[in-house]
Coordinates of C-alpha atoms and ligand atoms in Angstrom, one line a residue:
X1 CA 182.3 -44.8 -87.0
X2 CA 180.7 -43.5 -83.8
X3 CA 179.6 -39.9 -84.1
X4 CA 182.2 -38.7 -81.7
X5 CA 185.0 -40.2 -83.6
X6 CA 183.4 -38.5 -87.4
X7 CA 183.5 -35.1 -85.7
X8 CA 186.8 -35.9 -84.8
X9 CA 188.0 -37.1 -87.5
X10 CA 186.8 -34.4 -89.4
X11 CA 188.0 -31.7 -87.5
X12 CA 191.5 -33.1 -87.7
X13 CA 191.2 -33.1 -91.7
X14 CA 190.5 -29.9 -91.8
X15 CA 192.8 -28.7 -90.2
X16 CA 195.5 -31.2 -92.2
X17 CA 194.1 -30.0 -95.5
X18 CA 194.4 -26.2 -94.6
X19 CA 198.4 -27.0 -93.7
X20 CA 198.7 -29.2 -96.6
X21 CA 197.7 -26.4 -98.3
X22 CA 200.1 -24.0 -97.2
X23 CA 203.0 -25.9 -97.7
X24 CA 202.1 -28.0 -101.4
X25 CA 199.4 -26.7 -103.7
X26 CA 199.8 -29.7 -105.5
X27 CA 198.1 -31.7 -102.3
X28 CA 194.9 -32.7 -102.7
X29 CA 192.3 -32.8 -100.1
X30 CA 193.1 -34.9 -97.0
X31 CA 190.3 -38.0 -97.8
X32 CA 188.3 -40.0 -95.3
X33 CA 190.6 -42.2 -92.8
X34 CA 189.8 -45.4 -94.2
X35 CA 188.4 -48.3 -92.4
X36 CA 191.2 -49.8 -90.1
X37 CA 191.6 -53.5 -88.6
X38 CA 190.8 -51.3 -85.2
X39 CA 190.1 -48.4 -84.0
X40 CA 191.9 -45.4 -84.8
X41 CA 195.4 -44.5 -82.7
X42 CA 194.4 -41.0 -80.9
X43 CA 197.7 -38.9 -80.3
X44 CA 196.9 -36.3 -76.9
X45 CA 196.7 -32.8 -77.5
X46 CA 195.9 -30.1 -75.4
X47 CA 192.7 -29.3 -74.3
X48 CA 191.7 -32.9 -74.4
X49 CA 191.5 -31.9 -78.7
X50 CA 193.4 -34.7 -80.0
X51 CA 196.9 -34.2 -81.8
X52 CA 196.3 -36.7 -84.4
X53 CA 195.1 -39.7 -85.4
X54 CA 196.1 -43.1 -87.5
X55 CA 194.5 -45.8 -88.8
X56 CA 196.1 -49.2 -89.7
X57 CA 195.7 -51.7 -92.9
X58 CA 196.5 -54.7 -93.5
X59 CA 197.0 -55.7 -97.8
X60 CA 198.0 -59.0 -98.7
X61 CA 199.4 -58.6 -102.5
X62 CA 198.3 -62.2 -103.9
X63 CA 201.1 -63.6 -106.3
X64 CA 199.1 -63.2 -109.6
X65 CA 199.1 -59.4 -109.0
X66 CA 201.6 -57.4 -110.4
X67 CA 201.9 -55.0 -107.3
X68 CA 204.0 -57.9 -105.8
X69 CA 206.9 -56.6 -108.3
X70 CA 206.6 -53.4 -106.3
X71 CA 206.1 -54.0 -102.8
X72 CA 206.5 -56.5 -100.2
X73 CA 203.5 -59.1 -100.1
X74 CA 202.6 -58.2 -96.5
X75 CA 201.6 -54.9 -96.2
X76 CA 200.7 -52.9 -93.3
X77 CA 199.6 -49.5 -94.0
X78 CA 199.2 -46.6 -91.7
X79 CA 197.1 -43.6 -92.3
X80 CA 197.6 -40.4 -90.1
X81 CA 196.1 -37.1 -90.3
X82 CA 197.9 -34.3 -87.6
X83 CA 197.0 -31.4 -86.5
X84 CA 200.3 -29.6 -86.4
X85 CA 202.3 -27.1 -86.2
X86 CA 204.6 -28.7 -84.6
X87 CA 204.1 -32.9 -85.4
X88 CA 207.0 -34.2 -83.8
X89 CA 205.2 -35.2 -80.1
X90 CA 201.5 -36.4 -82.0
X91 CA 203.8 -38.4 -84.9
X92 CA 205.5 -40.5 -82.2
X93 CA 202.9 -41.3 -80.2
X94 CA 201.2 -42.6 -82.8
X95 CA 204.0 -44.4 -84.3
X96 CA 204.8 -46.0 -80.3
X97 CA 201.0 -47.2 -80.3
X98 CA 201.1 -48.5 -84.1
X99 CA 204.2 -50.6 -83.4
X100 CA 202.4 -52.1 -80.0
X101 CA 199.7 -52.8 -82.3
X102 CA 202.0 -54.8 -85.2
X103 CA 204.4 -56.3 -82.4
X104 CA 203.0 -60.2 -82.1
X105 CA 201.4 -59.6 -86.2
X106 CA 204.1 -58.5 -88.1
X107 CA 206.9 -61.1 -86.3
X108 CA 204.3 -64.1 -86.8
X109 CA 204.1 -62.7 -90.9
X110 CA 207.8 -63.0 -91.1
X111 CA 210.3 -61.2 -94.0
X112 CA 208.2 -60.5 -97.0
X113 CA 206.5 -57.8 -94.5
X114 CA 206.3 -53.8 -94.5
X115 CA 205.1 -50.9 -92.3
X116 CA 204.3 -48.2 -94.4
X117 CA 203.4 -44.3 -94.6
X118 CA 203.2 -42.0 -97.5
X119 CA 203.6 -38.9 -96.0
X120 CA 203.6 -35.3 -98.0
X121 CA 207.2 -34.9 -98.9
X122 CA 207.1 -31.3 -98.0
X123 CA 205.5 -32.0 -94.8
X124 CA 208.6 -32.4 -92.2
X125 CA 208.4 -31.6 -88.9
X126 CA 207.5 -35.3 -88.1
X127 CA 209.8 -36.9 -90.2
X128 CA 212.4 -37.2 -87.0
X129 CA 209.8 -39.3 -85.2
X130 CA 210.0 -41.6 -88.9
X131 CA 213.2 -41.8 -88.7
X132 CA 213.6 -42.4 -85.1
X133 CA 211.0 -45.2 -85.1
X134 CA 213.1 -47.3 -87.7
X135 CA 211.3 -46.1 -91.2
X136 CA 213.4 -45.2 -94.2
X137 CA 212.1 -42.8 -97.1
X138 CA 211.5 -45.6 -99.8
X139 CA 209.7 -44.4 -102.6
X140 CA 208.6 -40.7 -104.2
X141 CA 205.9 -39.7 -106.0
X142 CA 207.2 -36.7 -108.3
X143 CA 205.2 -34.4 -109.7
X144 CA 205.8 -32.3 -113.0
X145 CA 202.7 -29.2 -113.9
X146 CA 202.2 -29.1 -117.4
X147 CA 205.3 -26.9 -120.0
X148 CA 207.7 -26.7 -117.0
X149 CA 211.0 -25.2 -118.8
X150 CA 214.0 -27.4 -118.9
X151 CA 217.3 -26.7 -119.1
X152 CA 219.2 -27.1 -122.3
X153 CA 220.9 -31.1 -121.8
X154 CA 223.1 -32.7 -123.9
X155 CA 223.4 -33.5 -127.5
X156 CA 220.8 -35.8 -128.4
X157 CA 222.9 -38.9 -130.7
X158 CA 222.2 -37.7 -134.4
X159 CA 221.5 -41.7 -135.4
X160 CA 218.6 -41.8 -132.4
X161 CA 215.3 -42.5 -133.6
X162 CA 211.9 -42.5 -131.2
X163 CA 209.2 -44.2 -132.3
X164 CA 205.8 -45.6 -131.2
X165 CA 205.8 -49.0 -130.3
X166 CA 203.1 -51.5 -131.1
X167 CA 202.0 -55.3 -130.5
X168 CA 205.3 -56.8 -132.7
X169 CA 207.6 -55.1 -129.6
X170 CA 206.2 -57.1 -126.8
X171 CA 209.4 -59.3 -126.4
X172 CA 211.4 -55.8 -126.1
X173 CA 208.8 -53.7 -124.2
X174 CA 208.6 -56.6 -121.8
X175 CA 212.7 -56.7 -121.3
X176 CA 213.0 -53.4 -120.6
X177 CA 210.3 -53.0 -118.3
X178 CA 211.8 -55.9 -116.3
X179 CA 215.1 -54.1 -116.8
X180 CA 212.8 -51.4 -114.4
X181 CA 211.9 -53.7 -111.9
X182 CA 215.4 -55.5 -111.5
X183 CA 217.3 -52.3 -111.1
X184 CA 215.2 -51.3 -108.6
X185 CA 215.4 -54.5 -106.6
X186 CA 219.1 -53.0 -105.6
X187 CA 216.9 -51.1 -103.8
X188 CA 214.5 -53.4 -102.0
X189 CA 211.7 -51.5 -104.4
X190 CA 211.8 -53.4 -107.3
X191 CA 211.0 -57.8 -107.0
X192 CA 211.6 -60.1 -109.7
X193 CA 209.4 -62.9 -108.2
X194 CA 208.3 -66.2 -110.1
X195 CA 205.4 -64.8 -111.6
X196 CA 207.0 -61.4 -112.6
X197 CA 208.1 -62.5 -115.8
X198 CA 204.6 -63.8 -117.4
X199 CA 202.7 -61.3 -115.2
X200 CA 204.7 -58.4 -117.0
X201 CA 204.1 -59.8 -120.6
X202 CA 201.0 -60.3 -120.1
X203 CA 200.2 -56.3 -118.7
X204 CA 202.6 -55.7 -121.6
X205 CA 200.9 -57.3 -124.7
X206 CA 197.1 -55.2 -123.0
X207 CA 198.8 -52.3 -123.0
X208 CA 200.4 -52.7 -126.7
X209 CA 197.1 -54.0 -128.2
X210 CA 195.3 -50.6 -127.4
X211 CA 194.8 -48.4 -130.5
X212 CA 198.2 -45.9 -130.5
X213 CA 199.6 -46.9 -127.2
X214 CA 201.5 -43.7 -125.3
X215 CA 204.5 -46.8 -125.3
X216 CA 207.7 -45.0 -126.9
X217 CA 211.3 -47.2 -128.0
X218 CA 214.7 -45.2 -128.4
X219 CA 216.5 -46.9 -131.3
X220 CA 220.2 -46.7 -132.8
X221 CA 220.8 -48.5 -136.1
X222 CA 217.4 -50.4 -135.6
X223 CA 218.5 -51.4 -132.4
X224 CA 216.2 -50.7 -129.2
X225 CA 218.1 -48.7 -126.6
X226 CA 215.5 -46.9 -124.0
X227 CA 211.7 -47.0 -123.8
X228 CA 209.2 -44.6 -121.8
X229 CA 205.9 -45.3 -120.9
X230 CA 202.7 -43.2 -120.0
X231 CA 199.6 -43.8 -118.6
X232 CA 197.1 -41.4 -119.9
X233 CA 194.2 -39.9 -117.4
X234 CA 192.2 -42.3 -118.3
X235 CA 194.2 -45.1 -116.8
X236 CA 195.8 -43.4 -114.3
X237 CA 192.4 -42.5 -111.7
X238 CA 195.0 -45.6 -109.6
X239 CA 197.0 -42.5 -108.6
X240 CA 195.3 -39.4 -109.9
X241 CA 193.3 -38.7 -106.3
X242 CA 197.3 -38.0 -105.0
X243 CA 197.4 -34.3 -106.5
X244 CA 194.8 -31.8 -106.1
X245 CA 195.5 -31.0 -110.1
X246 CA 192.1 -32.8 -112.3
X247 CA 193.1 -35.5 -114.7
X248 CA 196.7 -36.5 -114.1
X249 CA 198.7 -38.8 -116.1
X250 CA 201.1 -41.7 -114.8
X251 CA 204.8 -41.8 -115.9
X252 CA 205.3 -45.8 -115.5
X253 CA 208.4 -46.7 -117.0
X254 CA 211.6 -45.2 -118.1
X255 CA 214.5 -47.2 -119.1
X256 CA 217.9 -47.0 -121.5
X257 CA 220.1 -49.9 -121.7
X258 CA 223.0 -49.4 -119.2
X259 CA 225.7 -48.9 -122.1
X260 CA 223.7 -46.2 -123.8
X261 CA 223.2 -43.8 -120.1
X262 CA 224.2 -40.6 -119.9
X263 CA 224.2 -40.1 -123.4
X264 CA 220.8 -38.1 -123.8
X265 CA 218.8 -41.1 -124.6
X266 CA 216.9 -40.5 -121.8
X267 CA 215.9 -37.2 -121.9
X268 CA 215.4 -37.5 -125.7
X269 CA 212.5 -39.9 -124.7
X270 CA 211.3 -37.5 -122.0
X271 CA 211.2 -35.1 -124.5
X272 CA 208.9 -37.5 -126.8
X273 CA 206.9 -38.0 -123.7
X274 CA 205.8 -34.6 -122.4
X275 CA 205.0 -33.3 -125.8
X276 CA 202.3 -35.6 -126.1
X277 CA 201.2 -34.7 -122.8
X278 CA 201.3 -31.1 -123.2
X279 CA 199.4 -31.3 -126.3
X280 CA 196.8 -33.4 -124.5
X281 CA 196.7 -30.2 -122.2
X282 CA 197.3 -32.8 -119.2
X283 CA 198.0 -30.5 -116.5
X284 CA 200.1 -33.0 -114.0
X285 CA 202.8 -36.0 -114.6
X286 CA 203.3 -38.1 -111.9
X287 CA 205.8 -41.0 -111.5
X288 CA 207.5 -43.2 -109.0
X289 CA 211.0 -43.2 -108.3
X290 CA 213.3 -45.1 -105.9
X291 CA 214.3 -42.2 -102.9
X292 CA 218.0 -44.0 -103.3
X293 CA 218.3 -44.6 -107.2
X294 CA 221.5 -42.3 -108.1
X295 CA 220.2 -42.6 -111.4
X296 CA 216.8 -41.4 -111.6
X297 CA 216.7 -38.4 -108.5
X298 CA 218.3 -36.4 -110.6
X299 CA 217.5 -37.2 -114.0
X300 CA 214.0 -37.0 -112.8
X301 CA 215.2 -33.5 -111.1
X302 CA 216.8 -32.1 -114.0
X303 CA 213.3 -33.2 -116.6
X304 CA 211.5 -30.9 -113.6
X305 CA 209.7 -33.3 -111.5
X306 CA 209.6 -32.8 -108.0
X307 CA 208.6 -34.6 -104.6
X308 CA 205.0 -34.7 -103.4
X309 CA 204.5 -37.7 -101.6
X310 CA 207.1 -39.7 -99.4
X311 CA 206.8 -43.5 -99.0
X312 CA 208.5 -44.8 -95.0
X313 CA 209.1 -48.1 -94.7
X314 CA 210.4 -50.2 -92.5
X315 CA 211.0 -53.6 -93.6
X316 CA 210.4 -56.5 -92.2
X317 CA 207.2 -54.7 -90.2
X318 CA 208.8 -56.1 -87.2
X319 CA 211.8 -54.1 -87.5
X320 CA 209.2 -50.7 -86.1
X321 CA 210.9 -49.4 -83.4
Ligands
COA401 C1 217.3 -42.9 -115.4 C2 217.7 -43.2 -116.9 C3 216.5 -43.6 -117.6 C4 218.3 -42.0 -117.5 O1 218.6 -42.2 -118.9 P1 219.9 -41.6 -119.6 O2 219.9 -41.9 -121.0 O3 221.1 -42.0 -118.9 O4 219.6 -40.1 -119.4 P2 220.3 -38.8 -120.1 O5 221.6 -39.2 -120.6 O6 219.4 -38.2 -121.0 O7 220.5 -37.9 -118.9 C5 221.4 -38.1 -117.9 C6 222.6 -37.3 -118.2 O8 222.4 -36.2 -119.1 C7 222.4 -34.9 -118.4 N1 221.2 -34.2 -118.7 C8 220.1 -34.7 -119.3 N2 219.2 -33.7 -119.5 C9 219.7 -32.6 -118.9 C10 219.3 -31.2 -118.8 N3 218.1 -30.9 -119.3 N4 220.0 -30.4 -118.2 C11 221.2 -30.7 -117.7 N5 221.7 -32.0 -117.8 C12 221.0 -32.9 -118.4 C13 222.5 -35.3 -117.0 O9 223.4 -34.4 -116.4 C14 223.1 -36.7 -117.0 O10 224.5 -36.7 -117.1 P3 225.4 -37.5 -116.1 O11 224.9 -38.9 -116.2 O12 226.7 -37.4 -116.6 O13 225.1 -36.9 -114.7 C15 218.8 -44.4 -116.9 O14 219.9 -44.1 -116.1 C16 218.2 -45.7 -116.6 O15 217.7 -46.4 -117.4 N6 218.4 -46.1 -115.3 C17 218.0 -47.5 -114.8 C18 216.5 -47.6 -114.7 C19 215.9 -46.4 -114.0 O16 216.5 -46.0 -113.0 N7 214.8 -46.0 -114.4 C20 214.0 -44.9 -113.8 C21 213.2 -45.5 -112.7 S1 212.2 -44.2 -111.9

C-alpha cells in the first residue's frame, strides 16, 4: 500500500475505533483493511480528508468446506472503515462505487453469490444507505459477558436429564446439528448441500473424539431431545478477534427437537452450558443467530446475549442496488 493510502488508512481507523468505542465496549480494535481485489473505494469528505473507505473480497467456499452450509459459495466481502458522525453520505458512496465495481462480476457468477458487510450492530446511522442499496440484516453475532443474571424461565421437565456426550452419539449429534442447518435454510442462512451430510459427520466424530468434549444432549426417558455445543477459547481464535474481551468462547449449536420447544429444554441446556463457562472464567460467549429466526432472537435475548456484529447481504451479489 502506497504511503499516502497507510496514513490514510490509518487515520480513518482511528478515528473508527474511538467511535466504536463509544458506542460498544465489546468492539474490538478496528484491524488493518485487508488486501482487496483493487484499490480501496474513497468516500469525499470535507477538507479533501476522506469520509471513508472500503475494500472488496472475493471468497470462493470450495464444496469440501463446511462454510458452504453457511454461506453462499460466491462471496464478495466488503470492508469499510467511516469516519462518522454522521455515515449516511460516506456509506452510500461507497456502497454506489462497490456495486459499479461487482456489476459485470457478480451477474457473470450467477445465484449461489453474496455481497456482504458485517457492520457493528450498534453502529446505525448508515444502516439507511444498507438498506437503501438492497442489503438485508442476515446474520448476528451475539454477545453474552461472563455471570450475566437471567430471569427466572420456566419449569425445567422433572424427567430431563443433560449429559455429556461422547464418540457413541455421533449418529445423534450429527442429526441434530443438521436439524441447525436445515432450519436455518428457511432463512437462506442455513444450506443442506450434497456434501453437508458427510462433511458434518465428519467435523462431528473430531469434535466427539477430543478428551471431554464441551458437546451436551437433553434427554427424556433415554431419548435425545436437544443438544448445545461450545467451542472453548482454544478453538474459537476463528471468531475471538470480533470482541475486544481476551479469550472468547463460540456458542456453535443449539437445538431441541420441534415437539419438545418451549418447554424449558432449551434453556435447561443453556444453563449446562454457561456454567461450564463461567467456571472456566471465560469472560465472553459468542454465537451466531439468524436476524429473522422467531425462535432463537428471543430465546437468545432472554439467556442475555445481545447484538455486536450485523451481517448485510444481498443475495444474488447482483441484486446491489
Ligand atoms: C431456539 C431453541 C433451541 C429454543 O429451545 P426451547 O426448548 O424451545 O427453549 P425454552 O423452552 O427453554 O425457551 C423458550 C420458551 O421458554 C421461555 N423462557 C425460557 N427461559 C426464559 C427465561 N429465563 N425467562 C423468561 N422466559 C423464558 C420463553 O419465553 C419461551 O417461551 P415461548 O416459546 O412460549 O415464547 C428451539 O426453538 C430450537 O431448537 N429451534 C430451532 C433451531 C434453532 O433455531 N436453533 C438456534 C439457532 S441460533
Amino acid at each position: 500500500m502506497p504511503w499516502v493510502i497507510r496514513d490514510v488508512v490509518n487515520d480513518i481507523n482511528k478515528a473508527a475505533g474511538k467511535r466504536w468505542q463509544a458506542l460498544d465496549a465489546l468492539l474490538p480494535e478496528p484491524g488493518d483493511l485487508p488486501e482487496g481485489c483493487m484499490a480501496p473505494l474513497v468516500a469525499t469528505g470535507a477538507n479533501g480528508r476522506p469520509a471513508g473507505l472500503a475494500v472488496c473480497v472475493h471468497r470462493h467456499v470450495p464444496a469440501d468446506s463446511l462454510q458452504q452450509a453457511w454461506g453462499p459459495v460466491n462471496q464478495y466481502v466488503l470492508t469499510a472503515r467511516l469516519r462518522g458522525p454522521d455515515l449516511l453520505p460516506a456509506m452510500d458512496e461507497l456502497l454506489t462505487g462497490w456495486r459499479e465495481h461487482l456489476a459485470g462480476i457478480a451477474e457473470a457468477a450467477g445465484d449461489d453469490t453474496a455481497a456482504m458487510i458485517t457492520w457493528p450492530s450498534r453502529d446505525v446511522t448508515g444502516v439507511r444507505a444498507l438498506v437503501r442499496h438492497g442489503m438485508a440484516p442476515m446474520t448476528v453475532i451475539a454477545a453474552r459477558p461472563a455471570r450475566r443474571a437471567l430471569p427466572p424461565g420456566p419449569d425445567v421437565p422433572a424427567d430431563l436429564v443433560i449429559r455429556r456426550a461422547g464418540p457413541d452419539d455421533l449418529d445423534i449429534v450429527t442429526e441434530f446439528e443438521l436439524g441447525v442447518i436445515s432450519w436455518d435454510g428457511q432463512f437462506d442462512v442455513g444450506f443442506v448441500r450434497p456434501a453437508t451430510e458427510a462433511l458434518v459427520r465428519q467435523d462431528t466424530a473430531a469434535s466427539l473424539a477430543r478428551p471431554a468434549p464441551w458437546t451436551w444432549l437433553a434427554e427424556r426417558g433415554g431419548h435425545p431431545v436437544g443438544m448445545v455445543v461450545l467451542q472453548p477459547p482454544e478453538q474459537s481464535a476463528w471468531i475471538a478477534g470480533m470482541t475486544s474481551a481476551p479469550g472468547a468462547a463460540y456458542l456453535a449449536t443449539m437445538f431441541v427437537r420441534p415437539d419438545e420447544r418451549s418447554g424449558g429444554v432449551g434453556a435447561a441446556l443453556v444453563k449446562r452450558a454457561h456454567d461450564e463457562l463461567d467456571a472456566q472464567g471465560v469472560a465472553v460467549t459468542l454465537l451466531h443467530y439468524a436476524q429473522v429466526n422467531p425462535v432463537s432472537v428471543p430465546f437468545w435475548s432472554r439467556m442475555g446475549y445481545r447484538p455486536l456484529w450485523t451481517a448485510w447481504d444481498t443475495r444474488p451479489a447482483a441484486a446491489l442496488r
